[in-house]
């Protein structure tokens, strides 16, 4: 199902980390390294096509820029985002350390990819990643209630 969602075989797949209400995969957890040893720092990857589309719409509307600007003026948001970065790094390092503090999605100083943050929130639960939580709130009314996965051919 994940390969069908992505339109290609998944890389470094470890587990399904979250599912849509219809039961199909929404987020996968990946290994910190690809099979050939190449570092792959994105621990959580959004796979649900509907959620990817909704998130892309928010990105195109400028939410990444808006959130990055807020990080400069909202100390509480910046602190929560730093905590999300630390949690993400700790989770990934518990699997395998890459010897770097680079995580994903621009953490902890900018917002580069809402897909990563939404995946983190869906996999880890709300209250961990404030950017992912806000992304989820903004798409919540469009959250799939039926099967939003591609149907087998």
Short mmCIF file of C-alpha atoms in Angstrom, two decimals, residues 26-112:
data_model
loop_
_atom_site.label_atom_id
_atom_site.label_comp_id
_atom_site.label_asym_id
_atom_site.label_seq_id
_atom_site.Cartn_x
_atom_site.Cartn_y
_atom_site.Cartn_z
CA UNK A 26 -0.65 7.92 6.69
CA UNK A 27 2.92 8.08 8.05
CA UNK A 28 5.85 5.70 7.90
CA UNK A 29 8.90 5.59 10.11
CA UNK A 30 12.13 5.20 8.17
CA UNK A 31 15.59 4.03 9.11
CA UNK A 32 18.22 6.71 9.65
CA UNK A 33 20.24 5.19 6.79
CA UNK A 34 19.28 3.85 3.40
CA UNK A 35 20.26 0.27 2.53
CA UNK A 36 23.51 1.51 0.95
CA UNK A 37 24.48 3.39 4.14
CA UNK A 38 23.54 6.87 2.92
CA UNK A 39 22.22 9.02 5.81
CA UNK A 40 18.45 9.54 5.64
CA UNK A 41 17.60 11.96 8.46
CA UNK A 42 13.83 12.09 7.85
CA UNK A 43 12.48 9.73 10.52
CA UNK A 44 8.79 10.25 9.72
CA UNK A 45 7.46 10.47 6.19
CA UNK A 46 3.90 11.41 5.20
CA UNK A 47 2.49 8.89 2.69
CA UNK A 48 -1.27 9.51 2.51
CA UNK A 49 -1.91 11.19 -0.86
CA UNK A 50 -4.84 13.22 0.52
CA UNK A 51 -2.85 14.53 3.47
CA UNK A 52 0.11 15.27 1.18
CA UNK A 53 -2.15 17.29 -1.10
CA UNK A 54 -3.76 19.24 1.75
CA UNK A 55 -0.34 19.98 3.24
CA UNK A 56 1.04 21.10 -0.12
CA UNK A 57 -1.83 23.57 -0.37
CA UNK A 58 -0.82 25.10 2.97
CA UNK A 59 2.80 25.31 1.83
CA UNK A 60 1.77 27.05 -1.40
CA UNK A 61 -0.29 29.52 0.65
CA UNK A 62 2.85 30.59 2.55
CA UNK A 63 2.41 28.85 5.90
CA UNK A 64 6.10 27.84 6.05
CA UNK A 65 7.19 31.46 5.68
CA UNK A 66 4.58 32.60 8.20
CA UNK A 67 5.67 30.00 10.75
CA UNK A 68 9.37 30.84 10.25
CA UNK A 69 8.61 34.52 10.86
CA UNK A 70 6.66 33.62 14.01
CA UNK A 71 9.68 31.69 15.32
CA UNK A 72 11.55 35.02 15.40
CA UNK A 73 8.88 36.82 17.41
CA UNK A 74 7.18 34.15 19.53
CA UNK A 75 9.55 32.86 22.20
CA UNK A 76 7.07 30.21 23.37
CA UNK A 77 6.69 28.81 19.86
CA UNK A 78 10.47 28.87 19.33
CA UNK A 79 11.04 26.99 22.59
CA UNK A 80 8.40 24.38 21.74
CA UNK A 81 9.92 23.97 18.28
CA UNK A 82 13.38 23.47 19.81
CA UNK A 83 11.87 20.81 22.07
CA UNK A 84 10.31 19.12 19.01
CA UNK A 85 13.73 19.13 17.32
CA UNK A 86 15.32 17.59 20.42
CA UNK A 87 12.61 14.90 20.62
CA UNK A 88 12.95 14.07 16.92
CA UNK A 89 16.73 13.79 17.24
CA UNK A 90 16.45 11.60 20.34
CA UNK A 91 13.98 9.26 18.62
CA UNK A 92 16.17 8.94 15.54
CA UNK A 93 19.37 8.52 17.55
CA UNK A 94 17.73 5.76 19.60
CA UNK A 95 17.48 3.81 16.34
CA UNK A 96 20.88 4.84 14.96
CA UNK A 97 22.88 8.00 15.45
CA UNK A 98 23.94 9.77 12.29
CA UNK A 99 26.49 11.81 14.23
CA UNK A 100 24.68 15.05 13.37
CA UNK A 101 22.13 17.32 14.96
CA UNK A 102 20.38 17.88 11.63
CA UNK A 103 16.83 16.59 11.87
CA UNK A 104 14.20 17.47 9.27
CA UNK A 105 11.85 20.15 8.08
CA UNK A 106 14.18 23.03 8.98
CA UNK A 107 14.13 22.39 12.72
CA UNK A 108 14.95 24.14 14.95
CA UNK A 109 15.38 27.57 13.34
CA UNK A 110 13.07 27.61 10.31
CA UNK A 111 10.11 25.78 8.82
CA UNK A 112 11.09 24.09 5.59
#
